[in-house]
Structure formats: structure tokens, C-alpha cells
PDB file of C-alpha atoms in Angstrom:
ATOM      1  CA  SER A 848       0.023  -0.579   0.032  1.00  0.00           C
ATOM      2  CA  GLN A 849       1.188   3.474  -0.877  1.00  0.00           C
ATOM      3  CA  LYS A 850       2.408   5.799   2.370  1.00  0.00           C
ATOM      4  CA  ILE A 851       3.947   8.810   3.894  1.00  0.00           C
ATOM      5  CA  GLU A 852       5.225   8.362   7.414  1.00  0.00           C
ATOM      6  CA  GLN A 853       7.437  10.633   9.204  1.00  0.00           C
ATOM      7  CA  ASN A 854       8.685  10.978  12.591  1.00  0.00           C
ATOM      8  CA  SER A 855       5.634  10.766  14.851  1.00  0.00           C
ATOM      9  CA  GLU A 856       7.291  11.338  17.771  1.00  0.00           C
ATOM     10  CA  ALA A 857       8.672  15.065  19.168  1.00  0.00           C
ATOM     11  CA  LEU A 858      11.712  16.398  17.190  1.00  0.00           C
ATOM     12  CA  ASN A 859      14.025  18.257  20.272  1.00  0.00           C
ATOM     13  CA  ILE A 860      16.611  20.080  19.614  1.00  0.00           C
ATOM     14  CA  GLN A 861      18.558  22.956  21.288  1.00  0.00           C
ATOM     15  CA  GLU A 862      18.620  26.650  19.896  1.00  0.00           C
ATOM     16  CA  GLY A 863      21.537  27.521  17.760  1.00  0.00           C
ATOM     17  CA  LYS A 864      21.731  23.209  16.472  1.00  0.00           C
ATOM     18  CA  THR A 865      20.238  21.873  12.602  1.00  0.00           C
ATOM     19  CA  ALA A 866      17.180  20.393  12.907  1.00  0.00           C
ATOM     20  CA  THR A 867      16.643  17.733  10.649  1.00  0.00           C
ATOM     21  CA  LEU A 868      13.220  16.247   9.550  1.00  0.00           C
ATOM     22  CA  THR A 869      12.548  12.962   7.601  1.00  0.00           C
ATOM     23  CA  CYS A 870      10.012  12.110   5.444  1.00  0.00           C
ATOM     24  CA  ASN A 871       9.457   8.571   3.820  1.00  0.00           C
ATOM     25  CA  TYR A 872       7.633   7.050   1.459  1.00  0.00           C
ATOM     26  CA  THR A 873       6.515   3.771  -0.682  1.00  0.00           C
ATOM     27  CA  ASN A 874       4.959   2.195  -3.774  1.00  0.00           C
ATOM     28  CA  TYR A 875       4.327   6.672  -5.236  1.00  0.00           C
ATOM     29  CA  SER A 876       6.569   8.255  -7.884  1.00  0.00           C
ATOM     30  CA  PRO A 877       5.847  12.145  -6.929  1.00  0.00           C
ATOM     31  CA  ALA A 878       7.184  14.155  -9.191  1.00  0.00           C
ATOM     32  CA  TYR A 879       7.188  16.808  -6.686  1.00  0.00           C
ATOM     33  CA  LEU A 880       7.424  16.685  -2.673  1.00  0.00           C
ATOM     34  CA  GLN A 881       6.346  19.475  -0.886  1.00  0.00           C
ATOM     35  CA  TRP A 882       7.130  20.944   2.964  1.00  0.00           C
ATOM     36  CA  TYR A 883       4.730  22.894   4.907  1.00  0.00           C
ATOM     37  CA  ARG A 884       5.074  24.310   8.951  1.00  0.00           C
ATOM     38  CA  GLN A 885       1.823  24.409  10.828  1.00  0.00           C
ATOM     39  CA  ASP A 886       1.404  25.741  13.964  1.00  0.00           C
ATOM     40  CA  PRO A 887      -1.322  25.186  16.552  1.00  0.00           C
ATOM     41  CA  GLY A 888      -4.357  26.208  15.829  1.00  0.00           C
ATOM     42  CA  ARG A 889      -3.402  27.268  12.462  1.00  0.00           C
ATOM     43  CA  GLY A 890      -3.288  26.145   8.431  1.00  0.00           C
ATOM     44  CA  PRO A 891      -0.615  25.056   7.179  1.00  0.00           C
ATOM     45  CA  VAL A 892       1.987  27.292   5.557  1.00  0.00           C
ATOM     46  CA  PHE A 893       3.745  26.150   1.774  1.00  0.00           C
ATOM     47  CA  LEU A 894       7.895  26.342   2.510  1.00  0.00           C
ATOM     48  CA  LEU A 895       9.337  24.638  -0.508  1.00  0.00           C
ATOM     49  CA  LEU A 896       8.953  22.606  -3.143  1.00  0.00           C
ATOM     50  CA  ILE A 897      11.134  20.309  -4.701  1.00  0.00           C
ATOM     51  CA  ARG A 898      11.533  17.774  -7.971  1.00  0.00           C
ATOM     52  CA  GLU A 899      11.641  14.763  -8.832  1.00  0.00           C
ATOM     53  CA  ASN A 900      15.275  16.094 -10.922  1.00  0.00           C
ATOM     54  CA  GLU A 901      16.131  18.018  -8.030  1.00  0.00           C
ATOM     55  CA  LYS A 902      18.870  16.597  -5.378  1.00  0.00           C
ATOM     56  CA  GLU A 903      18.649  19.406  -3.544  1.00  0.00           C
ATOM     57  CA  LYS A 904      17.107  22.756  -3.025  1.00  0.00           C
ATOM     58  CA  ARG A 905      17.371  26.346  -0.433  1.00  0.00           C
ATOM     59  CA  LYS A 906      15.255  28.569   0.781  1.00  0.00           C
ATOM     60  CA  GLU A 907      17.098  30.999   3.847  1.00  0.00           C
ATOM     61  CA  ARG A 908      18.128  28.159   6.743  1.00  0.00           C
ATOM     62  CA  LEU A 909      15.819  26.260   4.856  1.00  0.00           C
ATOM     63  CA  LYS A 910      16.854  22.874   2.889  1.00  0.00           C
ATOM     64  CA  VAL A 911      15.311  20.139   2.178  1.00  0.00           C
ATOM     65  CA  THR A 912      16.763  17.254  -0.546  1.00  0.00           C
ATOM     66  CA  PHE A 913      15.031  14.840  -2.940  1.00  0.00           C
ATOM     67  CA  ASP A 914      16.429  10.945  -3.100  1.00  0.00           C
ATOM     68  CA  THR A 915      14.015   9.018  -5.116  1.00  0.00           C
ATOM     69  CA  THR A 916      16.283   6.000  -5.097  1.00  0.00           C
ATOM     70  CA  LEU A 917      15.610   5.280  -1.239  1.00  0.00           C
ATOM     71  CA  LYS A 918      12.671   7.435  -1.645  1.00  0.00           C
ATOM     72  CA  GLN A 919      13.270  10.055   1.115  1.00  0.00           C
ATOM     73  CA  SER A 920      13.077  13.388   1.733  1.00  0.00           C
ATOM     74  CA  LEU A 921      15.569  15.163   4.576  1.00  0.00           C
ATOM     75  CA  PHE A 922      14.119  18.798   5.248  1.00  0.00           C
ATOM     76  CA  HIS A 923      17.521  21.069   7.316  1.00  0.00           C
ATOM     77  CA  ILE A 924      17.187  23.759   9.727  1.00  0.00           C
ATOM     78  CA  THR A 925      20.022  25.307  10.281  1.00  0.00           C
ATOM     79  CA  ALA A 926      20.941  27.823  12.739  1.00  0.00           C
ATOM     80  CA  SER A 927      17.680  26.909  14.325  1.00  0.00           C
ATOM     81  CA  GLN A 928      15.102  29.118  16.939  1.00  0.00           C
ATOM     82  CA  PRO A 929      12.072  28.705  18.981  1.00  0.00           C
ATOM     83  CA  ALA A 930       9.940  30.657  16.206  1.00  0.00           C
ATOM     84  CA  ASP A 931      11.095  27.281  14.248  1.00  0.00           C
ATOM     85  CA  SER A 932       9.335  25.527  16.793  1.00  0.00           C
ATOM     86  CA  ALA A 933       5.914  23.838  14.987  1.00  0.00           C
ATOM     87  CA  THR A 934       4.918  20.979  13.400  1.00  0.00           C
ATOM     88  CA  TYR A 935       6.239  20.448  10.042  1.00  0.00           C
ATOM     89  CA  LEU A 936       3.939  17.811   7.017  1.00  0.00           C
ATOM     90  CA  CYS A 937       5.688  16.273   4.006  1.00  0.00           C
ATOM     91  CA  ALA A 938       3.846  16.566   0.335  1.00  0.00           C
ATOM     92  CA  LEU A 939       3.750  14.847  -2.232  1.00  0.00           C
ATOM     93  CA  VAL A 940       1.977  14.041  -4.966  1.00  0.00           C
ATOM     94  CA  GLY A 941       0.037  10.717  -5.642  1.00  0.00           C
ATOM     95  CA  THR A 942      -2.549  10.043  -8.808  1.00  0.00           C
ATOM     96  CA  ASP A 943      -3.620  13.032  -9.469  1.00  0.00           C
ATOM     97  CA  LYS A 944      -3.694  14.344  -5.955  1.00  0.00           C
ATOM     98  CA  LEU A 945      -1.447  15.940  -2.850  1.00  0.00           C
ATOM     99  CA  ILE A 946      -0.977  13.546  -0.578  1.00  0.00           C
ATOM    100  CA  PHE A 947       0.153  15.059   3.141  1.00  0.00           C
ATOM    101  CA  GLY A 948       2.339  13.073   5.804  1.00  0.00           C
ATOM    102  CA  THR A 949       1.172  12.877   9.776  1.00  0.00           C
ATOM    103  CA  GLY A 950       3.667  15.792  10.661  1.00  0.00           C
ATOM    104  CA  THR A 951       6.501  15.658  13.494  1.00  0.00           C
ATOM    105  CA  ARG A 952       6.056  18.305  15.740  1.00  0.00           C
ATOM    106  CA  LEU A 953       9.133  20.372  16.327  1.00  0.00           C
ATOM    107  CA  GLN A 954      10.913  21.764  19.681  1.00  0.00           C
ATOM    108  CA  VAL A 955      13.556  24.285  20.073  1.00  0.00           C
ATOM    109  CA  PHE A 956      15.284  24.374  23.028  1.00  0.00           C
ATOM    110  CA  PRO A 957      16.567  28.281  24.197  1.00  0.00           C
TER     111      PRO A 957
ATOM    112  CA  ASP B1231      -3.559  41.994   0.899  1.00  0.00           C
ATOM    113  CA  ALA B1232      -5.217  38.753  -0.840  1.00  0.00           C
ATOM    114  CA  GLU B1233      -6.281  36.092   2.110  1.00  0.00           C
ATOM    115  CA  ILE B1234      -8.530  32.575   2.448  1.00  0.00           C
ATOM    116  CA  THR B1235     -10.687  33.028   4.405  1.00  0.00           C
ATOM    117  CA  GLN B1236     -13.121  30.373   6.564  1.00  0.00           C
ATOM    118  CA  SER B1237     -15.919  30.537   8.995  1.00  0.00           C
ATOM    119  CA  PRO B1238     -16.724  29.879  11.311  1.00  0.00           C
ATOM    120  CA  ARG B1239     -13.893  28.968  13.189  1.00  0.00           C
ATOM    121  CA  HIS B1240     -16.001  26.779  16.160  1.00  0.00           C
ATOM    122  CA  LYS B1241     -19.015  24.662  15.033  1.00  0.00           C
ATOM    123  CA  ILE B1242     -20.891  22.875  17.377  1.00  0.00           C
ATOM    124  CA  THR B1243     -23.590  20.534  16.088  1.00  0.00           C
ATOM    125  CA  GLU B1244     -26.023  18.023  16.866  1.00  0.00           C
ATOM    126  CA  THR B1245     -25.550  14.891  14.986  1.00  0.00           C
ATOM    127  CA  GLY B1246     -27.952  13.891  11.903  1.00  0.00           C
ATOM    128  CA  ARG B1247     -28.150  18.238  11.491  1.00  0.00           C
ATOM    129  CA  GLN B1248     -26.899  19.868   7.639  1.00  0.00           C
ATOM    130  CA  VAL B1249     -23.625  21.368   8.661  1.00  0.00           C
ATOM    131  CA  THR B1250     -21.945  24.381   5.853  1.00  0.00           C
ATOM    132  CA  LEU B1251     -18.401  25.334   6.314  1.00  0.00           C
ATOM    133  CA  ALA B1252     -17.367  28.371   4.204  1.00  0.00           C
ATOM    134  CA  CYS B1253     -14.234  29.297   2.179  1.00  0.00           C
ATOM    135  CA  HIS B1254     -13.188  32.416   0.560  1.00  0.00           C
ATOM    136  CA  GLN B1255     -10.178  33.420  -1.430  1.00  0.00           C
ATOM    137  CA  THR B1256      -9.203  36.292  -2.862  1.00  0.00           C
ATOM    138  CA  TRP B1257      -5.899  34.976  -4.155  1.00  0.00           C
ATOM    139  CA  ASN B1258      -8.506  34.471  -7.848  1.00  0.00           C
ATOM    140  CA  HIS B1259      -7.234  30.970  -8.274  1.00  0.00           C
ATOM    141  CA  ASN B1260      -9.056  28.162  -9.656  1.00  0.00           C
ATOM    142  CA  ASN B1261      -8.279  25.643  -7.864  1.00  0.00           C
ATOM    143  CA  MET B1262     -10.028  24.563  -4.684  1.00  0.00           C
ATOM    144  CA  PHE B1263      -9.453  22.407  -1.870  1.00  0.00           C
ATOM    145  CA  TRP B1264     -11.248  20.723   1.018  1.00  0.00           C
ATOM    146  CA  TYR B1265      -9.045  18.924   3.565  1.00  0.00           C
ATOM    147  CA  ARG B1266      -9.782  16.737   7.147  1.00  0.00           C
ATOM    148  CA  GLN B1267      -7.394  17.015  10.133  1.00  0.00           C
ATOM    149  CA  ASP B1268      -7.532  13.696  12.748  1.00  0.00           C
ATOM    150  CA  LEU B1269      -4.282  13.102  15.220  1.00  0.00           C
ATOM    151  CA  GLY B1270      -3.110   9.911  13.370  1.00  0.00           C
ATOM    152  CA  HIS B1271      -4.413  10.834   9.690  1.00  0.00           C
ATOM    153  CA  GLY B1272      -3.214  13.731   8.664  1.00  0.00           C
ATOM    154  CA  LEU B1273      -4.997  15.629   6.251  1.00  0.00           C
ATOM    155  CA  ARG B1274      -7.026  14.114   3.810  1.00  0.00           C
ATOM    156  CA  LEU B1275      -8.724  15.301   1.413  1.00  0.00           C
ATOM    157  CA  ILE B1276     -12.309  15.211   0.694  1.00  0.00           C
ATOM    158  CA  HIS B1277     -13.671  16.755  -1.724  1.00  0.00           C
ATOM    159  CA  TYR B1278     -11.741  19.823  -4.484  1.00  0.00           C
ATOM    160  CA  SER B1279     -12.467  22.146  -7.858  1.00  0.00           C
ATOM    161  CA  TYR B1280     -10.558  23.164 -10.454  1.00  0.00           C
ATOM    162  CA  GLY B1281     -12.883  25.833 -11.590  1.00  0.00           C
ATOM    163  CA  VAL B1282     -16.881  26.897 -11.585  1.00  0.00           C
ATOM    164  CA  HIS B1283     -19.409  24.346 -11.639  1.00  0.00           C
ATOM    165  CA  ASP B1284     -16.399  21.802 -11.344  1.00  0.00           C
ATOM    166  CA  THR B1285     -16.488  19.797  -8.354  1.00  0.00           C
ATOM    167  CA  ASN B1286     -14.380  15.697  -7.721  1.00  0.00           C
ATOM    168  CA  LYS B1287     -14.887  13.538  -4.989  1.00  0.00           C
ATOM    169  CA  GLY B1288     -11.172  13.445  -2.963  1.00  0.00           C
ATOM    170  CA  GLU B1289     -10.797  10.040  -0.950  1.00  0.00           C
ATOM    171  CA  VAL B1290     -13.101  10.224   2.698  1.00  0.00           C
ATOM    172  CA  SER B1291     -16.088  12.490   0.307  1.00  0.00           C
ATOM    173  CA  ASP B1292     -19.246  10.534   1.813  1.00  0.00           C
ATOM    174  CA  GLY B1293     -21.654  12.615   4.160  1.00  0.00           C
ATOM    175  CA  TYR B1294     -20.078  15.748   2.414  1.00  0.00           C
ATOM    176  CA  SER B1295     -21.141  17.857  -0.872  1.00  0.00           C
ATOM    177  CA  VAL B1296     -20.098  21.167  -2.548  1.00  0.00           C
ATOM    178  CA  SER B1297     -21.140  23.595  -5.283  1.00  0.00           C
ATOM    179  CA  ARG B1298     -19.100  26.013  -7.362  1.00  0.00           C
ATOM    180  CA  SER B1299     -20.816  29.002  -7.955  1.00  0.00           C
ATOM    181  CA  ASN B1300     -18.629  31.207  -8.859  1.00  0.00           C
ATOM    182  CA  THR B1301     -13.976  31.529  -8.383  1.00  0.00           C
ATOM    183  CA  GLU B1302     -14.544  33.014  -4.371  1.00  0.00           C
ATOM    184  CA  ASP B1303     -16.721  30.256  -2.918  1.00  0.00           C
ATOM    185  CA  LEU B1304     -16.335  26.553  -1.846  1.00  0.00           C
ATOM    186  CA  PRO B1305     -19.043  26.214   1.183  1.00  0.00           C
ATOM    187  CA  LEU B1306     -18.409  22.195   2.021  1.00  0.00           C
ATOM    188  CA  THR B1307     -21.610  20.505   3.639  1.00  0.00           C
ATOM    189  CA  LEU B1308     -22.142  17.827   5.572  1.00  0.00           C
ATOM    190  CA  GLU B1309     -25.588  16.401   4.856  1.00  0.00           C
ATOM    191  CA  SER B1310     -26.387  14.757   7.829  1.00  0.00           C
ATOM    192  CA  ALA B1311     -23.748  15.524  10.406  1.00  0.00           C
ATOM    193  CA  ALA B1312     -22.224  12.053  12.196  1.00  0.00           C
ATOM    194  CA  SER B1313     -20.083  12.133  15.531  1.00  0.00           C
ATOM    195  CA  SER B1314     -17.125  10.759  13.601  1.00  0.00           C
ATOM    196  CA  GLN B1315     -17.019  14.078  11.120  1.00  0.00           C
ATOM    197  CA  THR B1316     -15.471  15.862  14.459  1.00  0.00           C
ATOM    198  CA  SER B1317     -12.429  16.549  12.139  1.00  0.00           C
ATOM    199  CA  VAL B1318     -10.808  20.043  11.359  1.00  0.00           C
ATOM    200  CA  TYR B1319     -11.082  21.068   8.191  1.00  0.00           C
ATOM    201  CA  PHE B1320      -9.244  23.203   5.999  1.00  0.00           C
ATOM    202  CA  CYS B1321      -9.924  24.535   3.397  1.00  0.00           C
ATOM    203  CA  ALA B1322      -7.374  25.366  -0.008  1.00  0.00           C
ATOM    204  CA  SER B1323      -6.873  27.087  -3.142  1.00  0.00           C
ATOM    205  CA  SER B1324      -3.968  26.627  -5.740  1.00  0.00           C
ATOM    206  CA  GLU B1325      -2.676  29.271  -8.431  1.00  0.00           C
ATOM    207  CA  THR B1326      -2.070  26.172 -10.662  1.00  0.00           C
ATOM    208  CA  ALA B1327      -4.134  22.706 -11.321  1.00  0.00           C
ATOM    209  CA  GLY B1328       0.170  20.638 -10.781  1.00  0.00           C
ATOM    210  CA  PHE B1329       1.592  20.490  -7.939  1.00  0.00           C
ATOM    211  CA  ASP B1330       4.626  22.754  -8.949  1.00  0.00           C
ATOM    212  CA  TYR B1331       3.537  25.236  -6.727  1.00  0.00           C
ATOM    213  CA  GLY B1332       2.861  25.618  -2.574  1.00  0.00           C
ATOM    214  CA  TYR B1333      -1.348  25.744  -1.363  1.00  0.00           C
ATOM    215  CA  THR B1334      -2.458  28.192   0.159  1.00  0.00           C
ATOM    216  CA  PHE B1335      -4.719  27.721   3.380  1.00  0.00           C
ATOM    217  CA  GLY B1336      -7.019  29.084   5.912  1.00  0.00           C
ATOM    218  CA  SER B1337      -6.844  28.373   9.290  1.00  0.00           C
ATOM    219  CA  GLY B1338      -9.252  25.899  10.040  1.00  0.00           C
ATOM    220  CA  THR B1339     -12.590  25.253  11.432  1.00  0.00           C
ATOM    221  CA  ARG B1340     -12.972  23.045  14.366  1.00  0.00           C
ATOM    222  CA  LEU B1341     -16.415  21.289  14.165  1.00  0.00           C
ATOM    223  CA  THR B1342     -17.914  19.252  17.085  1.00  0.00           C
ATOM    224  CA  VAL B1343     -21.084  16.890  16.266  1.00  0.00           C
ATOM    225  CA  VAL B1344     -22.344  15.941  19.693  1.00  0.00           C
TER     226      VAL B1344
END
């Protein structure tokens, strides 16, 4: 069956460190993979998109990698700050629609 | 500034009642979507529309309906509310029919069916 897996356990890191979140998928061959941020009580906010022919995409302190062989995307936040604390969702393109993972909660401590 | 708004933010209704959740966007996006978000399930697609008078079923469409009479609005109707429909509902819109742009989400409606 088709699955998107994100670590359901919260990731706790110290301010200034690099946070790395993982998105694994099975039985999909997505052309695109997207990452969103969601704060409590709010809707997801689009952060980055990476295409299947791109290995890496950067935006300010954010970096996303996409390995279609491993069927995995990694999302990195460098020099993390308490304001980065949120839930991060990955989403990939299924047959004709966007499929979301359940998200990983990131907590950055001062 | 363009925005996407959902109303109400919170709603409590009784089993069996018809409920309509509103979604209004001023982005002039053709594509609009309704998702529900539940613990352990992530965001699941209910219905979507690629333009006026176009509607399509998502993976969890049973018990829900939508209509699209203009570009700005995609109301979601629960025909006969059930406790299993207690959830947080998000509306989203996107610029293209493809997936090379991110979706813009509303702030959500928390619906409780008692």
C-alpha cells in the first residue's frame, strides 16, 4: 500500500543546532515533494517545493533534499531558533492529488 | 492583501443536522480543496474543484458535498452530521492545476458533532 511516513515523535533540539526531519514514502513515484509548516490552531503554510530531478533546494536557513532511490526527503533547519518550533508536514504528489504526511513536531529550546 | 478565510472558526452541532462550512478566497485561484485533519491521519482530501461548476471527490468524500458557483467560494456541506465527522477542516487554494506551486490554506474550522 502507499504510505508517507514522518516521525510521529517530537524532535527536541537546542537553539543554534541543525534540525533534520525525515519524510519516507513507499509505492509512490512523485514528481514533486512539498514541505509545510503548521502552528497550533492554524493552517499549514507552504515552505518549499523540490522536483524529482533536483537533489537539493535551499531557502534562507532551510534546505530540502530529495532522494528518489531511497524514497526519502530530508528537511533541514540550520541555526534553529525557538520561533522555528512547529509541526512540519511533507506532501507529495499522488496520482492526481497532493498527499500529506502526519507531520513531525519540532521543539527548539533556548 | 489576498487571503483565504474560513467561517465559522468553531462550530458545535448535533448528530443528524445539516452543516455548511464556508471558504472564501480572494487570490483568484481556480483550484480549491477541502481537507480534514485528525490525529494520526494527517490531512485527508474530502472534495476539490478546478473551476466554476467543477467538483470532484477526494478520498473521504462520503457524507460531504460541495458546489462551486463562483471562483471565490467553495462551501462544504455535511448533509447529516455524524460524530465521526468531528474534526478540524481546512480549505486550501492553489494557482495551478499542477503541483508545482504550494497550496494556500485557511485557518481552519473546528467542528464538533455531539
